[in-house]
Tab-separated table of C-alpha atoms and ligand atoms in Angstrom:
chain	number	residue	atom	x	y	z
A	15	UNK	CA	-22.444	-9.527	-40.165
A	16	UNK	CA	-25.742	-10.362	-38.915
A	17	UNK	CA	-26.557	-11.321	-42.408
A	18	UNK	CA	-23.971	-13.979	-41.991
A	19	UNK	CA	-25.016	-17.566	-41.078
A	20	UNK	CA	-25.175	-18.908	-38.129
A	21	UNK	CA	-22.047	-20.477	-36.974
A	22	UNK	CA	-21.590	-24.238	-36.637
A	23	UNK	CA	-21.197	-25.408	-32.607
A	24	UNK	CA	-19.375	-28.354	-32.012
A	25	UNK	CA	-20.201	-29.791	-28.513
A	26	UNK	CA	-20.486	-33.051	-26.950
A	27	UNK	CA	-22.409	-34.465	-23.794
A	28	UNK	CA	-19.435	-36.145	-22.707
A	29	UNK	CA	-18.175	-32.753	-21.353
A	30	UNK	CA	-20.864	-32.901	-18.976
A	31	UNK	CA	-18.787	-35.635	-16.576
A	32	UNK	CA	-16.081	-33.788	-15.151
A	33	UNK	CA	-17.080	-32.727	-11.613
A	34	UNK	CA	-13.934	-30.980	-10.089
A	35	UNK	CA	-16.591	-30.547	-7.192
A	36	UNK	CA	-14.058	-28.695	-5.250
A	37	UNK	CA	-11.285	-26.447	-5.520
A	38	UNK	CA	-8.408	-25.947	-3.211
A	39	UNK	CA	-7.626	-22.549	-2.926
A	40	UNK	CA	-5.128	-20.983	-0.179
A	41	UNK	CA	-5.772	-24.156	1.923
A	42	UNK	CA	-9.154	-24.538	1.739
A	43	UNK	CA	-11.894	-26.305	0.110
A	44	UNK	CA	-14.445	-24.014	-1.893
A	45	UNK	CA	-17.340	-24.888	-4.341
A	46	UNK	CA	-15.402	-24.344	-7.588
A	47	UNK	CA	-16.554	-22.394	-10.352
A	48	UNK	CA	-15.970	-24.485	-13.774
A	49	UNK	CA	-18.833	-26.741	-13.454
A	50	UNK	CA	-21.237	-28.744	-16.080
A	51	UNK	CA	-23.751	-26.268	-16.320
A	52	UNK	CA	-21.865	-23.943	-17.823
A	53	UNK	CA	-22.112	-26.625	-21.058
A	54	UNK	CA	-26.290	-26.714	-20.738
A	55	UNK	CA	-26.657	-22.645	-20.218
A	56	UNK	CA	-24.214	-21.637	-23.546
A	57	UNK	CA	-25.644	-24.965	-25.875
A	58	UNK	CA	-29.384	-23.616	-24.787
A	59	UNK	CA	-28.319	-20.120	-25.912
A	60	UNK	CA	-26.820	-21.107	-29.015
A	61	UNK	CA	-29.837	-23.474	-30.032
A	62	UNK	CA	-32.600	-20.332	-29.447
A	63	UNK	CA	-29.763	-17.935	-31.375
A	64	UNK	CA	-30.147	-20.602	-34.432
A	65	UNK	CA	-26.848	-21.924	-34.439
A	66	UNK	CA	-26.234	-25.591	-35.275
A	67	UNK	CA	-25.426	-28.022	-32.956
A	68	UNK	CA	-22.737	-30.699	-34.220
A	69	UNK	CA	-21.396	-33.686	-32.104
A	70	UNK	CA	-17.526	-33.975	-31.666
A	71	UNK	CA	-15.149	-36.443	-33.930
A	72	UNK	CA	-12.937	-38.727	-31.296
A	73	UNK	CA	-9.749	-38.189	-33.112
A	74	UNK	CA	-6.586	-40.320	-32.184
A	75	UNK	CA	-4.592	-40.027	-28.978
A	76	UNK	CA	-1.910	-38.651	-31.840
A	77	UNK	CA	-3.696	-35.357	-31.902
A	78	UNK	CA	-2.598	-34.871	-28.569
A	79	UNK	CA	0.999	-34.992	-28.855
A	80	UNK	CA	1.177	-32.189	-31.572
A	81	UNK	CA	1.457	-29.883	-28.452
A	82	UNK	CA	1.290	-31.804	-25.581
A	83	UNK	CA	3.943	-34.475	-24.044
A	84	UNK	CA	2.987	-38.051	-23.538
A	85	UNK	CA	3.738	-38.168	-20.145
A	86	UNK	CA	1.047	-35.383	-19.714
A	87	UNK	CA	-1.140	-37.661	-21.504
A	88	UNK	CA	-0.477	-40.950	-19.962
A	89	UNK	CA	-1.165	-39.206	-16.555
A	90	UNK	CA	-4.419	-37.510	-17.240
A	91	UNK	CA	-6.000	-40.752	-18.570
A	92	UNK	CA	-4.723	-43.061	-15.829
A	93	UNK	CA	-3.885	-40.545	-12.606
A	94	UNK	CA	-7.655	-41.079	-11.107
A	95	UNK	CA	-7.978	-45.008	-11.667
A	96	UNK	CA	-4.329	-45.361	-9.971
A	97	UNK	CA	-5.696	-42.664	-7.327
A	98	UNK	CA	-8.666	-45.357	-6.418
A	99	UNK	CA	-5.811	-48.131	-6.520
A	100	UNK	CA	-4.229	-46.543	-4.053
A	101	UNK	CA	-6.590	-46.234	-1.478
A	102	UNK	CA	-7.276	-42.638	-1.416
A	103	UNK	CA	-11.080	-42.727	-2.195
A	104	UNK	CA	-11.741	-44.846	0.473
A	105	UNK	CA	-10.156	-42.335	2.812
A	106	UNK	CA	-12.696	-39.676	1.857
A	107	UNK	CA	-9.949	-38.114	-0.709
A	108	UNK	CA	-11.845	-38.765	-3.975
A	109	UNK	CA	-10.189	-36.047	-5.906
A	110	UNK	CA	-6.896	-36.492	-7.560
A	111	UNK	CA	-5.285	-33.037	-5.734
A	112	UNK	CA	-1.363	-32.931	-5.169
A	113	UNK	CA	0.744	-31.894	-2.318
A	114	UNK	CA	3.769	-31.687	-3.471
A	115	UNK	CA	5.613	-30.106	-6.238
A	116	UNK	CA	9.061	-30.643	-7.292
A	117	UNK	CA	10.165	-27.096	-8.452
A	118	UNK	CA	13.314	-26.252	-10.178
A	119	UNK	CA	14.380	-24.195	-6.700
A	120	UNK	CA	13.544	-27.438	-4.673
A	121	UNK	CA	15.955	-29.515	-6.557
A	122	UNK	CA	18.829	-27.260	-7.109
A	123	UNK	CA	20.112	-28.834	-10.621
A	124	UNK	CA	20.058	-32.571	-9.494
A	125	UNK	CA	18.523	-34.315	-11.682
A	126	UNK	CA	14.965	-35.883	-10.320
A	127	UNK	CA	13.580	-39.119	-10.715
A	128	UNK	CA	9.982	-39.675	-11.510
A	129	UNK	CA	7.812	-40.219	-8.329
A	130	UNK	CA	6.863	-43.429	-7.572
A	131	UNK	CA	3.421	-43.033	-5.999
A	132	UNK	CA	0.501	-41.387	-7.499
A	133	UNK	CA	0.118	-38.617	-4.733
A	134	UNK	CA	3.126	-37.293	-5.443
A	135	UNK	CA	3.162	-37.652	-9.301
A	136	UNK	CA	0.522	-35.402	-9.295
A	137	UNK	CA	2.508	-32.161	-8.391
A	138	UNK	CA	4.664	-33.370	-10.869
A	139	UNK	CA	2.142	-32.601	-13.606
A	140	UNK	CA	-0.347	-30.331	-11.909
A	141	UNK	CA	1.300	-26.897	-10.691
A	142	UNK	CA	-1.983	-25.839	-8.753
A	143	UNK	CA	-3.991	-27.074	-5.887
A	144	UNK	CA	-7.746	-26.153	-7.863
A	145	UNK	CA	-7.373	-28.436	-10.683
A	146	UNK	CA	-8.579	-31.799	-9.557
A	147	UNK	CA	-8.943	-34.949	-11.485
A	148	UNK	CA	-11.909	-37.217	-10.368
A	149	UNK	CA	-14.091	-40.227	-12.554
A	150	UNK	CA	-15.525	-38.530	-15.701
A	151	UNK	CA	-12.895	-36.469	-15.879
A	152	UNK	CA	-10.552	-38.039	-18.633
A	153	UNK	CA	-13.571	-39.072	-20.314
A	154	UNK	CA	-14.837	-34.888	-20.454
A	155	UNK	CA	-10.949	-33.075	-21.333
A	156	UNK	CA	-10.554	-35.651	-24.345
A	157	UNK	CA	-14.401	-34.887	-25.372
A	158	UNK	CA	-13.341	-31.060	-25.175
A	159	UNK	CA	-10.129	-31.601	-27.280
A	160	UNK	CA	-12.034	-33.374	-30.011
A	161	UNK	CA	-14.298	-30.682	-30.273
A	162	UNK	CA	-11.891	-28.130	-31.068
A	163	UNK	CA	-10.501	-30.883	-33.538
A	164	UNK	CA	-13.817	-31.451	-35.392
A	165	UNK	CA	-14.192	-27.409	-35.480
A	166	UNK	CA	-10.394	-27.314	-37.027
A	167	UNK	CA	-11.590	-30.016	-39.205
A	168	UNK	CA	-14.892	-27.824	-40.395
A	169	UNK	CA	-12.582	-24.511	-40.720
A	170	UNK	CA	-10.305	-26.827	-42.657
A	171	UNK	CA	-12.364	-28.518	-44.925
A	172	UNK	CA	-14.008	-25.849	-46.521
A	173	UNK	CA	-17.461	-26.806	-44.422
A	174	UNK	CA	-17.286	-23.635	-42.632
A	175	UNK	CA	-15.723	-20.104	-42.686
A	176	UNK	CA	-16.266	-20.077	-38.978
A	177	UNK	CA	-16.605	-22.920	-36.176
A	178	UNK	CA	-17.209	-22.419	-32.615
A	179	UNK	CA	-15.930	-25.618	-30.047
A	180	UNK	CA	-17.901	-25.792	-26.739
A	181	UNK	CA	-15.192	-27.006	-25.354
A	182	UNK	CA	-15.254	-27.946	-21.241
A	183	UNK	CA	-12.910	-27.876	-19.087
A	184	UNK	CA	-11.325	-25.161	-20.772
A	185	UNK	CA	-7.682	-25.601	-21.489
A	186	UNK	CA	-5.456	-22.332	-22.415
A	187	UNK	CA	-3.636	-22.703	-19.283
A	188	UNK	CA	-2.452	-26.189	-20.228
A	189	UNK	CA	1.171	-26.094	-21.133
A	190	UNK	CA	2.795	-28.647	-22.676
A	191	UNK	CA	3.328	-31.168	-20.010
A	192	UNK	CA	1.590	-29.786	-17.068
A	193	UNK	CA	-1.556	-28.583	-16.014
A	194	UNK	CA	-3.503	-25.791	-14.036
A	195	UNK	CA	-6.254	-23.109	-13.962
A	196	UNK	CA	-8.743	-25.709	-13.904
A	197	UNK	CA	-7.477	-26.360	-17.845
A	198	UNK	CA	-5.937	-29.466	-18.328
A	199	UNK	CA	-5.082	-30.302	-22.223
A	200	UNK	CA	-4.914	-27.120	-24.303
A	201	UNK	CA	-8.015	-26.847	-26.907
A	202	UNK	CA	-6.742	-23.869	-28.665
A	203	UNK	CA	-3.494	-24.922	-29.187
A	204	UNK	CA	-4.795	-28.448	-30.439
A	205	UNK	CA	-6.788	-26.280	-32.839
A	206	UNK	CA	-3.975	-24.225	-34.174
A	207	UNK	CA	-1.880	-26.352	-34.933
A	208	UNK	CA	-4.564	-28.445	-36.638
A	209	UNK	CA	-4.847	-25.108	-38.727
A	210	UNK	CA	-1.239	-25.068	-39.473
A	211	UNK	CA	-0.604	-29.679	-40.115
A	212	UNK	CA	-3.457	-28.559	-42.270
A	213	UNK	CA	-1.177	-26.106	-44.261
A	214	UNK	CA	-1.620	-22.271	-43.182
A	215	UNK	CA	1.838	-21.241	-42.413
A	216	UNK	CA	0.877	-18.770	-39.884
A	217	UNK	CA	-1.997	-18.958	-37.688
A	218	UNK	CA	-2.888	-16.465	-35.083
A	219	UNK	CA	-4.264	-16.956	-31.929
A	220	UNK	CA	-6.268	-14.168	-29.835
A	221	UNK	CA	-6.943	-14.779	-26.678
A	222	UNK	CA	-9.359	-12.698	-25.067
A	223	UNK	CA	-10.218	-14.479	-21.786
A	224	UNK	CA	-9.399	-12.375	-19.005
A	225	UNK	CA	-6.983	-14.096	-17.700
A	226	UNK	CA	-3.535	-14.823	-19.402
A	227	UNK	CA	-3.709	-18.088	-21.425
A	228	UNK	CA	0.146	-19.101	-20.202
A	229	UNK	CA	-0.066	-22.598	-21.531
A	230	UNK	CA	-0.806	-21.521	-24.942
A	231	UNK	CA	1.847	-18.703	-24.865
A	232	UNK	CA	4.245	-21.286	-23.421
A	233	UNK	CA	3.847	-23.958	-26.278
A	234	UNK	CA	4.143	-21.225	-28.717
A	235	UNK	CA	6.965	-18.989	-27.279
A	236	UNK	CA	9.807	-19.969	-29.314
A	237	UNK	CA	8.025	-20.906	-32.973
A	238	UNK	CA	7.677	-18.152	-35.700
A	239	UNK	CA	4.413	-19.733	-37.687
A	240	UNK	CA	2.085	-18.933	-34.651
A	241	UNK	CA	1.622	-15.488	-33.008
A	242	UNK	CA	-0.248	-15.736	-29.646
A	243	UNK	CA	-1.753	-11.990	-28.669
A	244	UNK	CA	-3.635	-11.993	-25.319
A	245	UNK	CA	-5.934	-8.845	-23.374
A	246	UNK	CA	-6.068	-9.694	-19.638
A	247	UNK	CA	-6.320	-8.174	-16.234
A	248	UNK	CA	-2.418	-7.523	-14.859
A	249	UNK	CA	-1.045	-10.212	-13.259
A	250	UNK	CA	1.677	-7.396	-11.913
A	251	UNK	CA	-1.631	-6.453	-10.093
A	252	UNK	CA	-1.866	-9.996	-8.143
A	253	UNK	CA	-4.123	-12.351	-10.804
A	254	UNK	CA	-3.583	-15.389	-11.750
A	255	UNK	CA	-1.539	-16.764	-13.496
A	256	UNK	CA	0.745	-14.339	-11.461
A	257	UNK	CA	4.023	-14.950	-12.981
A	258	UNK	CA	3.503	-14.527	-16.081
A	259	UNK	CA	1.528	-12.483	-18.878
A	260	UNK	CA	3.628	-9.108	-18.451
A	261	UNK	CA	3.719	-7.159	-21.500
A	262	UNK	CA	7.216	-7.560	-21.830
A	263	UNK	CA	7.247	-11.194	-23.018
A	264	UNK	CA	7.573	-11.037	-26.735
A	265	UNK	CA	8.455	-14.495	-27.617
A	266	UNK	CA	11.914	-16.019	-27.907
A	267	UNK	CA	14.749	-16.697	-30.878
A	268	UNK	CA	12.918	-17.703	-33.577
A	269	UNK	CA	9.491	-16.701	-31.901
A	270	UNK	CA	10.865	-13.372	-30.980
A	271	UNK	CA	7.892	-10.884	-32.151
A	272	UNK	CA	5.309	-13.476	-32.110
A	273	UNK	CA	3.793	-12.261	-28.902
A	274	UNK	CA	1.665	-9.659	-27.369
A	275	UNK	CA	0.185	-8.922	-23.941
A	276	UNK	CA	-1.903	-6.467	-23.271
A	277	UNK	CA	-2.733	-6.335	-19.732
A	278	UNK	CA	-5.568	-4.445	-18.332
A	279	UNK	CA	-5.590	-2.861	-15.148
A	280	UNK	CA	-8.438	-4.080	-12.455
A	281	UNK	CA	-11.813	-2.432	-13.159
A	282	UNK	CA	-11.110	-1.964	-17.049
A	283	UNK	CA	-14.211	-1.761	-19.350
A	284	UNK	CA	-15.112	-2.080	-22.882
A	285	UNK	CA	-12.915	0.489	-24.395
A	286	UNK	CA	-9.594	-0.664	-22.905
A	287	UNK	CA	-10.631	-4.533	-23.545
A	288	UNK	CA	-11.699	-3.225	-27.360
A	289	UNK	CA	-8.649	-1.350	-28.117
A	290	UNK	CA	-6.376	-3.956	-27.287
A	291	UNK	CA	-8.486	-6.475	-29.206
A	292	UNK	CA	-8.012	-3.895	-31.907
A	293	UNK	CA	-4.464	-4.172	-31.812
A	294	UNK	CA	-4.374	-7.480	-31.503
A	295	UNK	CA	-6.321	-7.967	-34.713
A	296	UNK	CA	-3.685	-5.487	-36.446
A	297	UNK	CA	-1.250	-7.905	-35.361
A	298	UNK	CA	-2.555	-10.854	-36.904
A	299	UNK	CA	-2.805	-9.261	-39.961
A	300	UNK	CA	0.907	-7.628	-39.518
A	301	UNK	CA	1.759	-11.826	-38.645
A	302	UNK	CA	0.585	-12.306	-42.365
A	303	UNK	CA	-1.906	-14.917	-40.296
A	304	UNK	CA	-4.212	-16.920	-42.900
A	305	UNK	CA	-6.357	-18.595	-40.215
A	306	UNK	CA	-7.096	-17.515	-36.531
A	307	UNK	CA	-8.258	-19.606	-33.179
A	308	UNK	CA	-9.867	-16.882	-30.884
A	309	UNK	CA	-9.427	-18.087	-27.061
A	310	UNK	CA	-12.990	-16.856	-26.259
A	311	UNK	CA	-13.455	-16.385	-22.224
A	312	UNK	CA	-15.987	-14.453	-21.210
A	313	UNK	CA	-15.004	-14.168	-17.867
A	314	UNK	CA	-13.861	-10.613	-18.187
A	315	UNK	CA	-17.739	-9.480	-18.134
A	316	UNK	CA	-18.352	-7.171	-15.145
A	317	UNK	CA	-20.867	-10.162	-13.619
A	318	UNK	CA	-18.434	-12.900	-14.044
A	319	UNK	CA	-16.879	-14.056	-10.283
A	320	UNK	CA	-13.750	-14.789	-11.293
A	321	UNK	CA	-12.240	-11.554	-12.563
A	322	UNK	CA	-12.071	-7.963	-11.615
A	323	UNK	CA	-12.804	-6.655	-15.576
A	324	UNK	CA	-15.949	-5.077	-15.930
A	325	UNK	CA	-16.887	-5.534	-20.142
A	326	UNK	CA	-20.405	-5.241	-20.984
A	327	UNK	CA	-22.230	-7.966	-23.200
A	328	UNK	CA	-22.233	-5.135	-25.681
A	329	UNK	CA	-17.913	-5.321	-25.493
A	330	UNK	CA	-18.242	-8.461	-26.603
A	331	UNK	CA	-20.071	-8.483	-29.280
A	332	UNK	CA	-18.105	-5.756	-30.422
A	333	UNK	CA	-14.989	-7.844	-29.810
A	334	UNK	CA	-16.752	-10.355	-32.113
A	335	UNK	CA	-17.421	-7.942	-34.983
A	336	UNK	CA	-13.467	-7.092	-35.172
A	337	UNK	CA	-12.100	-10.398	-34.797
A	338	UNK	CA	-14.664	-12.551	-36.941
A	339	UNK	CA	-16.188	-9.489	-39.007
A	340	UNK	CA	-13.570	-7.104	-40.092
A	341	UNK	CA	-10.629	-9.606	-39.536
A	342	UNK	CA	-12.446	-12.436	-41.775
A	343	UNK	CA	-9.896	-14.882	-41.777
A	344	UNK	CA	-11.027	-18.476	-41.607
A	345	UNK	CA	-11.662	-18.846	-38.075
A	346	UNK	CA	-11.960	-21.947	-34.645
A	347	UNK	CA	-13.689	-20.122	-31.741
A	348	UNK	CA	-12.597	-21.886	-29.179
A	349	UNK	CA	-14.380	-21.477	-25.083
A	350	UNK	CA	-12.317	-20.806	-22.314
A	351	UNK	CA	-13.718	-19.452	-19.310
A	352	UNK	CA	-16.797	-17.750	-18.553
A	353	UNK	CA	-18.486	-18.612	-15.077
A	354	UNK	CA	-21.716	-16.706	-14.509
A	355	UNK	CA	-24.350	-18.914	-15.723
A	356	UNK	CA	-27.406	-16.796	-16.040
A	357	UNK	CA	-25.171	-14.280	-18.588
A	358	UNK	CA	-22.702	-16.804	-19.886
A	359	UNK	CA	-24.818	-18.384	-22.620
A	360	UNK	CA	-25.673	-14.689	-23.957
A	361	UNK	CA	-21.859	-13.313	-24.027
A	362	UNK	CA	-21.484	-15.902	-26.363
A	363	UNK	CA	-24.405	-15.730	-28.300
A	364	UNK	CA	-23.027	-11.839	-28.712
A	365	UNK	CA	-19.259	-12.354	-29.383
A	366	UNK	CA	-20.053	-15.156	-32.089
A	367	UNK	CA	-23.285	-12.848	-33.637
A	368	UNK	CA	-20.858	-9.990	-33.632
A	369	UNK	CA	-23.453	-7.919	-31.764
A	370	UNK	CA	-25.524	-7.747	-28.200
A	371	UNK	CA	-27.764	-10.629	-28.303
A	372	UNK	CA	-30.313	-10.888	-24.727
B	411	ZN	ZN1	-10.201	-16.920	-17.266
């Protein structure tokens, strides 16, 4: 595989903008995690592993709405202006964070009407308190979505066997109209079903982030054309996203089959995280899958702050060998999460070269 060459990187600067600057987590404020660098450290490591750099397509807002609704949409692009409008910057609030959340359980089956004011809209699209909307940050989650596009496009067109999307924020906890996880429109998804409007009947998409991509399972749950197979640390065992990813969702009606979950317990290394990607690649293949998005997060390396999973750099490229190697379907490789800068850039490198790269 190392004889292979070098995959294309689709990336754009405009990613760079979003500054969530804070997260809200049980209450209070903490530095948050997903920040711009994590764009500069993986784009320097793929420019000294010899990959080529290519600048994202803006494709039309009708891209979007293949998986997402356009009330999502509308609210994402005009949430933080309408947030300034209302007075809240000037107030020290100059994040776009909800406080109120209009659950099935709080309405009780009568029927809601859509919230008037912007600071309570926003728990009608956001379900978390971390995932904060501030200037830049329309401008950076559309930049990320047309990178996965233009790698779809590459994959599509012939151009390339294999694309990888540098895409930031990352997005497979995006459902279809809501957002959380510090995801906010769902990149892999956008990419799949690029792959299948572009006519592969069955796509598969592996999602190897260690944490459960529940948006992407969600918008796929009930459709037969797209399996969605995921490895991640148990949410039974108190990890987000908490609710869901058990291994006993396996799709519904005419999706039934057409998901996996392998959950890993806390502290799992590279040969529980390998033989589930194993079995997930079986599975793709079993799908009769002619193209595949891989949900690469890297935050299941033991350094990484936000999960418990302890893969090496070595598991990773490993992971890489199976599901771009072996499995060589045509393929989007799509970034999730990933959050220790000094290794992040590397674990990449690795996955994509199908081998440990320093
Ligand atoms: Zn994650």
């Amino acid at each position: 595989m190392s004889r292979e060459p070098a995959v294309p990187c689709v990336w754009s600067e405009a990613t760079l903008s979003h500054r969530p600057d804070r997260e809200v987590w049980i209450g209070l404020a903490m530095d948050g995690s997903e920040v711009p660098e994590r764009v500069s450290v993986i784009a320097q490591a793929l420019r000294q592993a010899d990959h080529r750099l290519i600048e994202a397509v803006e494709h039309p807002d009708a891209c979007l709405t293949t998986v997402h609704s356009e009330e999502l949409i509308r609210h994402l692009s005009t949430a933080y202006d309408a947030w300034v409008d209302g007075g809240f910057v000037e107030h020290g609030q100059d994040r776009v964070i909800p406080y109120f959340f209009p659950t099935e359980v709080m309405l009780g089956g009568i029927p809601r009407t859509d919230a008037a004011s912007v600071h309570a809209r926003a728990g009608q699209f956001c379900y978390d308190t971390m995932t904060t909307l501030g200037p830049g940050s329309w401008e950076a989650i559309r930049a990320a979505a047309d990178c996965a596009l233009t790698a779809a496009d590459l994959v599509l067109s012939g151009d390339a066997r294999r694309a990888y999307a540098l895409c930031r924020p990352p997005g497979h906890h995006a459902t279809e109209g809501a957002f959380g996880g510090s995801c906010y429109l769902n990149n892999a998804a956008l990419a799949a079903q690029a792959l299948v409007d572009g006519g592969h009947r069955r796509v598969a998409i592996i999602d190897v982030d260690a944490h459960h991509g529940n948006g992407t399972a969600a918008i796929f749950y009930r459709r037969a054309d797209v399996f969605y197979g995921s490895v991640h640390v148990d949410p039974g065992a108190g990890w987000f996203p908490h609710v869901v990813g058990h291994r006993s969702e396996t799709g519904l009606g005419p999706g039934h089959g057409t998901t996996q979950n392998h959950t890993l317990a806390p502290g799992s290394g590279d040969e529980d995280f390998l033989k589930a990607v194993r079995l997930l690649a079986e599975s793709a293949v079993r799908h009769g899958a002619t193209a595949l998005v891989v949900s690469l997060g890297v935050d299941a390396a033991a350094d990484d702050p936000e999960s418990p999973l302890e893969v090496s750099r070595a598991g990773y490229g490993r992971a890489g060998r199976v599901l771009l190697g072996d499995l060589g379907l045509p393929t989007v490789v799509v970034q999730e999460g990933g959050y220790h800068l000094p290794t992040l850039g590397s674990l990449v490198t690795s996955f994509l070269a199908g081998r440990e790269v320093s």
